GROMACS .gro file of N, CA and C in nm:
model
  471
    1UNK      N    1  14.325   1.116  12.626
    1UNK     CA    2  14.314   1.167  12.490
    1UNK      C    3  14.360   1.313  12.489
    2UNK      N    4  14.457   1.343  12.378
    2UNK     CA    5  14.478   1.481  12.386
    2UNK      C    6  14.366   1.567  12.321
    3UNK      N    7  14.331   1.699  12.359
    3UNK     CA    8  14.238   1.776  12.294
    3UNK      C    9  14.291   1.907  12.261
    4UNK      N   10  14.428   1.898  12.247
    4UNK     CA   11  14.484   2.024  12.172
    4UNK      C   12  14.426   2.084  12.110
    5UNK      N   13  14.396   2.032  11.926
    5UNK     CA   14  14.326   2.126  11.810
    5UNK      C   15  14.169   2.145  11.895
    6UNK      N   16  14.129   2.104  11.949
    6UNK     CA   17  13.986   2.138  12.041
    6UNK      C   18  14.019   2.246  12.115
    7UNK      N   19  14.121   2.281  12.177
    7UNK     CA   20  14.171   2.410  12.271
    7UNK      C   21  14.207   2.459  12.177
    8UNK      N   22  14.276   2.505  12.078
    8UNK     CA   23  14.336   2.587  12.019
    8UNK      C   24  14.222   2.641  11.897
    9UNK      N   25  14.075   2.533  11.838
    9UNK     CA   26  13.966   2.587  11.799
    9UNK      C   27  13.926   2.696  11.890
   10UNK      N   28  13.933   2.679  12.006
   10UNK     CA   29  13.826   2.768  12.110
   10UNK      C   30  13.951   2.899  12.102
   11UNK      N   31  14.053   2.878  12.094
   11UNK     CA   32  14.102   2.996  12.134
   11UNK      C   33  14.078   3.106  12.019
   12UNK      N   34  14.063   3.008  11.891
   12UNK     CA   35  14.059   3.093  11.809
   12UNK      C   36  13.930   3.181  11.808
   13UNK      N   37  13.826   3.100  11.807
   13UNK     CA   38  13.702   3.100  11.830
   13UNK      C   39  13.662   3.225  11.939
   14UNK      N   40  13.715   3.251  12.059
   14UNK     CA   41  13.728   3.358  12.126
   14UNK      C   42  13.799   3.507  12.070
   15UNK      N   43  13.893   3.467  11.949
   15UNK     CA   44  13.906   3.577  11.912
   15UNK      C   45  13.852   3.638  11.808
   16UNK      N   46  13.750   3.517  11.749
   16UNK     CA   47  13.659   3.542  11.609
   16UNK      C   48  13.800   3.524  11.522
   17UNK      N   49  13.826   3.427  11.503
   17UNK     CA   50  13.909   3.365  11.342
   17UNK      C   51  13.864   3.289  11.303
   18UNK      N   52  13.746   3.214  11.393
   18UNK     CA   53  13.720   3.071  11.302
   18UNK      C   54  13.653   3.066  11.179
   19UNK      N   55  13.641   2.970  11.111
   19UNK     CA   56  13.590   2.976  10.989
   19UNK      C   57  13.427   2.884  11.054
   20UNK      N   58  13.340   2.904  10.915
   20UNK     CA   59  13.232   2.833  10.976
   20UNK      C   60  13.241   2.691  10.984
   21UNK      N   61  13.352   2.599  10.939
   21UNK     CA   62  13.378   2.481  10.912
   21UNK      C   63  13.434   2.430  11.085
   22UNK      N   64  13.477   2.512  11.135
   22UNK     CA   65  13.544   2.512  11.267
   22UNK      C   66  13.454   2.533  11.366
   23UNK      N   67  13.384   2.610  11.351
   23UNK     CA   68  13.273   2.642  11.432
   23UNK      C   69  13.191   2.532  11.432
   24UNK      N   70  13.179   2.451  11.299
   24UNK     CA   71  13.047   2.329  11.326
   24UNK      C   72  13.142   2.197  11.381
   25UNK      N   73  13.305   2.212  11.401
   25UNK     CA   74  13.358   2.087  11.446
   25UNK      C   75  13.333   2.099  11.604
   26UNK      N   76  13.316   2.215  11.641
   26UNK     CA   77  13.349   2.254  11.748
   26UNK      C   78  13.199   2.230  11.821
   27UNK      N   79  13.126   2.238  11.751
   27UNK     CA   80  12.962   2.218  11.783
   27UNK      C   81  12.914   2.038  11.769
   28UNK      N   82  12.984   1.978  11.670
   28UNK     CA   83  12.988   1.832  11.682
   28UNK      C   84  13.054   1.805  11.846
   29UNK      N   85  13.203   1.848  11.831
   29UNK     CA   86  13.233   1.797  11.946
   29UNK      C   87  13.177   1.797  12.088
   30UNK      N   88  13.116   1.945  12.117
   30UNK     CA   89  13.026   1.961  12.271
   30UNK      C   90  12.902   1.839  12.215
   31UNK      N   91  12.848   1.853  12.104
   31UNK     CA   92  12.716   1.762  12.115
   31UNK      C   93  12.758   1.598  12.138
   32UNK      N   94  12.879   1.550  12.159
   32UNK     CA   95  12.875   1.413  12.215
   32UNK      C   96  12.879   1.442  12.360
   33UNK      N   97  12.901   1.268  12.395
   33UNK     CA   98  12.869   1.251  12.542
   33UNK      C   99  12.947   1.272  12.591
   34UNK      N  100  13.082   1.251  12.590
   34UNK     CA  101  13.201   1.245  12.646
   34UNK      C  102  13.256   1.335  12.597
   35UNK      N  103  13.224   1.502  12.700
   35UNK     CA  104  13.313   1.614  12.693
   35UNK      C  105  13.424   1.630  12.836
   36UNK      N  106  13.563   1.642  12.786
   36UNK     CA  107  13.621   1.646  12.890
   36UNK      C  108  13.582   1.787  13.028
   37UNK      N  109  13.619   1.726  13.139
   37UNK     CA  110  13.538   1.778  13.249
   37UNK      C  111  13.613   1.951  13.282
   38UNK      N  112  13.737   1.968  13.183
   38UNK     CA  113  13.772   2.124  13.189
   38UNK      C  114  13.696   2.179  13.065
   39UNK      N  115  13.653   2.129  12.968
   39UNK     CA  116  13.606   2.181  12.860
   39UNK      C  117  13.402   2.146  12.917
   40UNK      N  118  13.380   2.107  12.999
   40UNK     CA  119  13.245   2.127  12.980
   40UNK      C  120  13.159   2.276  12.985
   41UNK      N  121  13.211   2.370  13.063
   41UNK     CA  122  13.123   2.497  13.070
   41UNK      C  123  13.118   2.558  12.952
   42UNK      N  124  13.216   2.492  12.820
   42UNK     CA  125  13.168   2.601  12.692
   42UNK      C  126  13.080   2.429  12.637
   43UNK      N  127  13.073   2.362  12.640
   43UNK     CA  128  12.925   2.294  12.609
   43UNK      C  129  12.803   2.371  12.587
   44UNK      N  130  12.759   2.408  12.706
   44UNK     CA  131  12.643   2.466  12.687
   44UNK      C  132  12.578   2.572  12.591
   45UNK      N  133  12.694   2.669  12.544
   45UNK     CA  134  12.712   2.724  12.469
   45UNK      C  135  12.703   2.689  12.290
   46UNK      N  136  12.792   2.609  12.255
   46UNK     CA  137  12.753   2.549  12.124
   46UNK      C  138  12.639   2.448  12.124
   47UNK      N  139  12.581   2.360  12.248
   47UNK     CA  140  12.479   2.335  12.214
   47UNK      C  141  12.352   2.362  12.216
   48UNK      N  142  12.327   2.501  12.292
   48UNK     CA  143  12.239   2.612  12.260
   48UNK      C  144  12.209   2.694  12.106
   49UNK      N  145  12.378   2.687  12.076
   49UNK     CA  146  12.386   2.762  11.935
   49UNK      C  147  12.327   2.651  11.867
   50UNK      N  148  12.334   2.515  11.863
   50UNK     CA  149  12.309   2.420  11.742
   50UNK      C  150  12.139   2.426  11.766
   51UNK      N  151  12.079   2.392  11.872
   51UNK     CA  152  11.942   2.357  11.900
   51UNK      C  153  11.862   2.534  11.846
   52UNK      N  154  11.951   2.603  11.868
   52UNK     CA  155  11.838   2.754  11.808
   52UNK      C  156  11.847   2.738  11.689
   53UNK      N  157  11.924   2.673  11.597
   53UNK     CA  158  11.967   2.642  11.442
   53UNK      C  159  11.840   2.597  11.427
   54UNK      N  160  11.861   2.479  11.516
   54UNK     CA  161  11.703   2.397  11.430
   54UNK      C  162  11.615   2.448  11.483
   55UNK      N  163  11.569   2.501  11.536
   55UNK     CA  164  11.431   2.585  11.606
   55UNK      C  165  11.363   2.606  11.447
   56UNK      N  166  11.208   2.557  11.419
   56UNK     CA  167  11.161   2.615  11.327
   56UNK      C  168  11.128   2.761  11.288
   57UNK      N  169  11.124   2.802  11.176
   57UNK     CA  170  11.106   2.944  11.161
   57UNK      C  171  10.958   2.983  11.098
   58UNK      N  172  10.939   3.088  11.135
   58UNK     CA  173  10.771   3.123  11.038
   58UNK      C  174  10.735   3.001  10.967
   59UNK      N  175  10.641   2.984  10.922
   59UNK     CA  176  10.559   2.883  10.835
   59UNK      C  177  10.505   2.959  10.745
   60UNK      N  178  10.509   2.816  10.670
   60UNK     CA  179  10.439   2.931  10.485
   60UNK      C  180  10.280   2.948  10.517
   61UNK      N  181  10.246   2.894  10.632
   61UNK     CA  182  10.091   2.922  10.628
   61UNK      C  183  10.041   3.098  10.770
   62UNK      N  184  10.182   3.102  10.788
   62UNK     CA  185  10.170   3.227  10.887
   62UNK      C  186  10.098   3.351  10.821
   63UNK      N  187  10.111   3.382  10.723
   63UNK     CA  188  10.082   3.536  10.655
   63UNK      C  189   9.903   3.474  10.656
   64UNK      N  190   9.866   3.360  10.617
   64UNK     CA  191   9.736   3.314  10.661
   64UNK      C  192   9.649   3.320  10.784
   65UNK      N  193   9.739   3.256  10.866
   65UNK     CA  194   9.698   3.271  10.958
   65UNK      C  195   9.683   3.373  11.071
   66UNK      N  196   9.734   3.488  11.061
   66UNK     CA  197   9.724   3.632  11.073
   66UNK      C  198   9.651   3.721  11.027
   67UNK      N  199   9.612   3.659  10.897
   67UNK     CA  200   9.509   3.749  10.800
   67UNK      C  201   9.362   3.719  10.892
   68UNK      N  202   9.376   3.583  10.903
   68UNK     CA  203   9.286   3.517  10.956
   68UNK      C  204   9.188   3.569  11.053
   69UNK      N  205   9.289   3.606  11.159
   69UNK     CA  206   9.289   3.710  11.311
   69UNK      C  207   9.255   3.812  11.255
   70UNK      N  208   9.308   3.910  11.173
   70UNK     CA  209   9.259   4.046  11.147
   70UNK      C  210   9.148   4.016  11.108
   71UNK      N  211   9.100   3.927  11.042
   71UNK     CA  212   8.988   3.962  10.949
   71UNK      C  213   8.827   3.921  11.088
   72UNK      N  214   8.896   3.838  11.162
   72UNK     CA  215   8.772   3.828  11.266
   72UNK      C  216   8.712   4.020  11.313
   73UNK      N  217   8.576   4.026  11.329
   73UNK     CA  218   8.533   4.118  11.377
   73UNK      C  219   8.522   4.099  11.577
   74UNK      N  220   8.591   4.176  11.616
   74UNK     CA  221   8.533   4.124  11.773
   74UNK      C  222   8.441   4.244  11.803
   75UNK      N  223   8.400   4.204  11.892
   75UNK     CA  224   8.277   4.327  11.897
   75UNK      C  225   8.341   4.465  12.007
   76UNK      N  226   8.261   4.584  11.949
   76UNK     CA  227   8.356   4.671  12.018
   76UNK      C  228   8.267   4.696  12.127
   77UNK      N  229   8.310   4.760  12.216
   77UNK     CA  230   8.175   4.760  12.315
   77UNK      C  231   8.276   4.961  12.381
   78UNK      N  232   8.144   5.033  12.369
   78UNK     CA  233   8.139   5.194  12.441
   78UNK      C  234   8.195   5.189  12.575
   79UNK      N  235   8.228   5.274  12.612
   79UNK     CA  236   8.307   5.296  12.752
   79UNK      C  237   8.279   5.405  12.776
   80UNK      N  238   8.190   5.448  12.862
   80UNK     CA  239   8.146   5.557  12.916
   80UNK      C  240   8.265   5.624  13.031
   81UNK      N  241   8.301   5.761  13.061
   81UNK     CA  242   8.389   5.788  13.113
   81UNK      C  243   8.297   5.924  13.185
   82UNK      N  244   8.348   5.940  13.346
   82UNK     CA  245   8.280   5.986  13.412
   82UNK      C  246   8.361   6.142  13.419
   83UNK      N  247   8.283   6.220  13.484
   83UNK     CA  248   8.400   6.349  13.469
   83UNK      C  249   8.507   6.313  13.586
   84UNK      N  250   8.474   6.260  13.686
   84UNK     CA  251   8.593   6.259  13.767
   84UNK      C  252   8.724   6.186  13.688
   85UNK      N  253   8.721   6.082  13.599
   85UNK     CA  254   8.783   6.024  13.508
   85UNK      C  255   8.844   6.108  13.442
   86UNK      N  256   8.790   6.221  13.391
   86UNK     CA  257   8.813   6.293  13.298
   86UNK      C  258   8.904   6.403  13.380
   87UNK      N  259   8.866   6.458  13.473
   87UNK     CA  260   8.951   6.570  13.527
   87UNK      C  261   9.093   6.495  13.628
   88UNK      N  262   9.071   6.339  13.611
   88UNK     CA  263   9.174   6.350  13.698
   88UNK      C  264   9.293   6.389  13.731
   89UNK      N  265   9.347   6.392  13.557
   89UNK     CA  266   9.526   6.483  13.521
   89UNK      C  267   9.506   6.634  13.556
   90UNK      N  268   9.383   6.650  13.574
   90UNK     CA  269   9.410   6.809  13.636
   90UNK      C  270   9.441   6.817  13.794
   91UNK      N  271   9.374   6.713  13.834
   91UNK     CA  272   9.364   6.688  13.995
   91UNK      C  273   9.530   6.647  14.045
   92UNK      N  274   9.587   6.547  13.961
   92UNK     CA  275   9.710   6.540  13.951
   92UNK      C  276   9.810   6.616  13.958
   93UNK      N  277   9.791   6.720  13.880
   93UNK     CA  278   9.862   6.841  13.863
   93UNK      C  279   9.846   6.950  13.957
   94UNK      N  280   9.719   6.980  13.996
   94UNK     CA  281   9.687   7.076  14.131
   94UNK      C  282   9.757   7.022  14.241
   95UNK      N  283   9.775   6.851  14.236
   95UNK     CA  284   9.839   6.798  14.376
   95UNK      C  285   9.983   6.823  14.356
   96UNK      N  286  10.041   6.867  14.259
   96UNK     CA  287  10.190   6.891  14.227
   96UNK      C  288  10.227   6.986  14.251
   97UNK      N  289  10.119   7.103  14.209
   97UNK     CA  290  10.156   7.245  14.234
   97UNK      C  291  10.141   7.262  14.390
   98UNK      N  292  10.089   7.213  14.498
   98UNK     CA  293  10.020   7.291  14.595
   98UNK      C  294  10.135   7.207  14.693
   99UNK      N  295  10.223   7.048  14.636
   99UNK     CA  296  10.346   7.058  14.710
   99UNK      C  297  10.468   7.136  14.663
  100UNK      N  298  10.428   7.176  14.551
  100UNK     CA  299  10.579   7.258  14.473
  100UNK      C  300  10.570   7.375  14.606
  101UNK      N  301  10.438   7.440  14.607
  101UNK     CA  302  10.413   7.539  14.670
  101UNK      C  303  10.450   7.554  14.808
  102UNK      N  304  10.456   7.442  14.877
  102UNK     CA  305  10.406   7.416  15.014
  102UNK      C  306  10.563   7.409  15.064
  103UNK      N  307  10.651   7.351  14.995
  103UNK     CA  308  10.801   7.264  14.994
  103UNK      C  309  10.862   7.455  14.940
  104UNK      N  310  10.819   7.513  14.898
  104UNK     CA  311  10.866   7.667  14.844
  104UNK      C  312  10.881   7.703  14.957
  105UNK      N  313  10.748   7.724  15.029
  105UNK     CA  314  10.754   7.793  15.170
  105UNK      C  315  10.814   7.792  15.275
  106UNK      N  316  10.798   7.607  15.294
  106UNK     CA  317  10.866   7.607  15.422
  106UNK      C  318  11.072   7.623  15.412
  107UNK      N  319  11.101   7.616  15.228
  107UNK     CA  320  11.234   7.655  15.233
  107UNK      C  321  11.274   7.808  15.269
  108UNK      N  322  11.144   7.918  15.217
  108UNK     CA  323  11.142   8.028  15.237
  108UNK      C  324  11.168   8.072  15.359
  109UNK      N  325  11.061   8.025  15.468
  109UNK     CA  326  11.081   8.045  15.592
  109UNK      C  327  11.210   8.017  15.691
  110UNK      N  328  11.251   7.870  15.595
  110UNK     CA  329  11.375   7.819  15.693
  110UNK      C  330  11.480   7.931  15.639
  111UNK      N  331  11.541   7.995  15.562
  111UNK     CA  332  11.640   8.066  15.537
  111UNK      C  333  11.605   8.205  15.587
  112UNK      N  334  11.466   8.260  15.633
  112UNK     CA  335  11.456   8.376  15.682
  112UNK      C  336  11.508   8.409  15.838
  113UNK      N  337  11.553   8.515  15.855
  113UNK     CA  338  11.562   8.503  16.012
  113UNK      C  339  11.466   8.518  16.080
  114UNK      N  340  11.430   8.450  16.193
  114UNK     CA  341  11.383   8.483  16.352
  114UNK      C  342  11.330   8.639  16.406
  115UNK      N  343  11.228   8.598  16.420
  115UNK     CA  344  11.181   8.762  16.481
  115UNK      C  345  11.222   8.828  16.601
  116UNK      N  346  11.268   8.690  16.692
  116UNK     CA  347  11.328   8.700  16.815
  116UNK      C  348  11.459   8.770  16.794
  117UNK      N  349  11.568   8.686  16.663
  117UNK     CA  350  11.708   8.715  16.662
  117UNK      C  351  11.674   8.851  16.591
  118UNK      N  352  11.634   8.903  16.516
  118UNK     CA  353  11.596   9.041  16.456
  118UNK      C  354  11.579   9.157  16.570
  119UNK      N  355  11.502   9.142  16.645
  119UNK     CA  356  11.460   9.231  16.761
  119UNK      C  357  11.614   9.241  16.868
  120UNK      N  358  11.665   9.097  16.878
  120UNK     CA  359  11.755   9.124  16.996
  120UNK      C  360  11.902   9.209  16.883
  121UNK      N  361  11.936   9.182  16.778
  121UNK     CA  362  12.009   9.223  16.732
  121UNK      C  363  11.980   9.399  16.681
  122UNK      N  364  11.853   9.421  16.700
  122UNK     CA  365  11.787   9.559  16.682
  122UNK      C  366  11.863   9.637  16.801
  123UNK      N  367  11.782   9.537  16.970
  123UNK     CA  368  11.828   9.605  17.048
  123UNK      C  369  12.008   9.629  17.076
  124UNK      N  370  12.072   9.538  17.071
  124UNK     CA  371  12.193   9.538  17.093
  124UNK      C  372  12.292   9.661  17.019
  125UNK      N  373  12.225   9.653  16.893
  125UNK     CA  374  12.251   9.768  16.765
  125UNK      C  375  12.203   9.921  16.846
  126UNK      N  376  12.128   9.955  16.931
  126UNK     CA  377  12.044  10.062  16.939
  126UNK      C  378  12.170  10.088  17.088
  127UNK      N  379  12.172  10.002  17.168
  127UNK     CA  380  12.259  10.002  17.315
  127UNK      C  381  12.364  10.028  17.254
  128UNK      N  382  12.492  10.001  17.164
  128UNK     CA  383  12.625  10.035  17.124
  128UNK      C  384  12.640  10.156  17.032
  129UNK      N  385  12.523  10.211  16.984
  129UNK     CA  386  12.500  10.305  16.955
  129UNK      C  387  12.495  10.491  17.041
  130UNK      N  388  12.458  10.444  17.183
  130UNK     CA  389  12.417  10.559  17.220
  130UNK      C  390  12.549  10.663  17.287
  131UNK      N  391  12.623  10.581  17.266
  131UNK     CA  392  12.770  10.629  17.324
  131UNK      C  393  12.887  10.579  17.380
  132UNK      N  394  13.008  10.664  17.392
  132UNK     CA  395  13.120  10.546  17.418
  132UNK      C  396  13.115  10.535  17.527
  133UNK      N  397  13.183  10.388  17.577
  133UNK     CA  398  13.198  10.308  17.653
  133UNK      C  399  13.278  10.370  17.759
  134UNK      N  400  13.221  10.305  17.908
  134UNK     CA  401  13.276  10.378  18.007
  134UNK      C  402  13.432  10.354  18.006
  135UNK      N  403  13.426  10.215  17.994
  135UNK     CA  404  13.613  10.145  17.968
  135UNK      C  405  13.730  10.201  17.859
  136UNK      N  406  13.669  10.230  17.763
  136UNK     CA  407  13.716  10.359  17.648
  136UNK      C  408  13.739  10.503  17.757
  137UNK      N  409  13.670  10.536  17.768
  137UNK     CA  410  13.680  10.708  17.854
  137UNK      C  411  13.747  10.680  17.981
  138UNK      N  412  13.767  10.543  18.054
  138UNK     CA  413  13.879  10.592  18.187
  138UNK      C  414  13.988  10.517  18.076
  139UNK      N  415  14.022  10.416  18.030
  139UNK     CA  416  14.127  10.399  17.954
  139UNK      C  417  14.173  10.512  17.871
  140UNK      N  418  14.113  10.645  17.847
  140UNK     CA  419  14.206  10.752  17.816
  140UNK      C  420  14.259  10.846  17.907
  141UNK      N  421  14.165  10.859  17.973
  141UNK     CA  422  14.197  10.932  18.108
  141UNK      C  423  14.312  10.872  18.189
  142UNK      N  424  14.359  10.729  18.191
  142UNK     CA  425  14.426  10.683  18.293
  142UNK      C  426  14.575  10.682  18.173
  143UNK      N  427  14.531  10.661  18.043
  143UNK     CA  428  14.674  10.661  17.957
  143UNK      C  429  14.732  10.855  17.989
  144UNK      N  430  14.658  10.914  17.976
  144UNK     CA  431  14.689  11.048  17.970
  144UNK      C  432  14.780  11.089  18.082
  145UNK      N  433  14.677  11.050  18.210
  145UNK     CA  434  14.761  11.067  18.301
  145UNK      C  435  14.899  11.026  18.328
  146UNK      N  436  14.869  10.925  18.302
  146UNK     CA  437  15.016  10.793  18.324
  146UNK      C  438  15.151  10.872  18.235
  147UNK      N  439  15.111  10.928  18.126
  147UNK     CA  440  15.193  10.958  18.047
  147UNK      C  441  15.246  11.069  18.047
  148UNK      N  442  15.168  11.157  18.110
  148UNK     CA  443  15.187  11.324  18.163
  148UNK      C  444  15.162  11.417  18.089
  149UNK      N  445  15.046  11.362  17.992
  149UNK     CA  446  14.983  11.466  17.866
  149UNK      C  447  14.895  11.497  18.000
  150UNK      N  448  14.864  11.653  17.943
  150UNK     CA  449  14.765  11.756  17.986
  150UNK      C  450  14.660  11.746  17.926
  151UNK      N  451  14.520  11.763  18.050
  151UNK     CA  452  14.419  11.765  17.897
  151UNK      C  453  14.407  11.858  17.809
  152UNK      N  454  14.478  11.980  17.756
  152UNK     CA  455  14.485  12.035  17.666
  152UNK      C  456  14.598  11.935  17.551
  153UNK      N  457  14.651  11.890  17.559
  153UNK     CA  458  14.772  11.776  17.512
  153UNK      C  459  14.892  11.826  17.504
  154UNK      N  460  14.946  11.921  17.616
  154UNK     CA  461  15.070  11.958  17.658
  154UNK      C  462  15.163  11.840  17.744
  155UNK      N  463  15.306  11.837  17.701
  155UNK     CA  464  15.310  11.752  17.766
  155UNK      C  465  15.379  11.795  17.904
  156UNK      N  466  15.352  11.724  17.998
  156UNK     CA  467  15.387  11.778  18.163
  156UNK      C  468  15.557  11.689  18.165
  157UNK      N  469  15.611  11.745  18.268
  157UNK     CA  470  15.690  11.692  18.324
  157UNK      C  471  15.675  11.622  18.451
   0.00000   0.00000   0.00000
């Protein structure tokens, strides 16, 4: 059997052209038995759409039967609440602050330097400080010579 106008409903149908007259041929056709076996996965589909159609809707006795429910009294019953109950969003919050706090510190500390690297960089700073280097003072002495400057800075022959 050919099912052309059945493919060419759906195509339309995918692009939203159909009319509603097309849409209910198309919903007859999945609701028989014999849907061809490339066209069965959109079955499920129009016959979901037809069965939510008939699904009943509210009842004229609903606005009744709701009134019904409100109007029952249930009994209310007191609920005593203890202070620990009561302070617990504060307790909550102290436990927030004291890791905000805690997670502050140990970032504080990790970006500070070392008391060790502080001191050795103290000393090292204090040693290059106290004067020039023996390798500086014969490296002028030995250029001078070599070159035949005088130590007044005459030059020799």
């Amino acid at each position: 059997m050919d099912y052309k106008y059945i493919e060419q409903l759906l195509e339309r149908y995918w692009e939203c052209q159909t009319t509603l007259e097309e849409e209910g041929i198309l919903q007859m056709f999945f609701a028989q038995d014999s849907v061809p076996a490339h066209l069965l996965p959109y079955r499920v589909l129009f016959v979901a759409e037809r069965e939510e159609r008939r699904q009943t809707r509210l009842g004229k006795d609903f606005d009744e039967r709701l009134m019904r429910l409100a109007e029952q009294d249930a009994p209310v019953k007191a609920v005593s609440i203890s202070l620990s109950q009561r302070l617990r969003p504060f307790f909550r919050a102290a436990a927030v602050i004291a890791i905000i706090l805690t997670l502050g510190s140990a970032v504080q500390r990790a970006l500070e330097p070392d008391e060790a690297d502080v001191t050795a960089q103290r000393s090292f700073s204090t040693l290059t400080k106290q004067g020039p280097s023996v390798a500086v003072s014969d490296s002028v002495r030995k250029d001078s010579v070599t070159l035949g400057h005088a130590p007044n800075g005459v030059l020799m022959k």
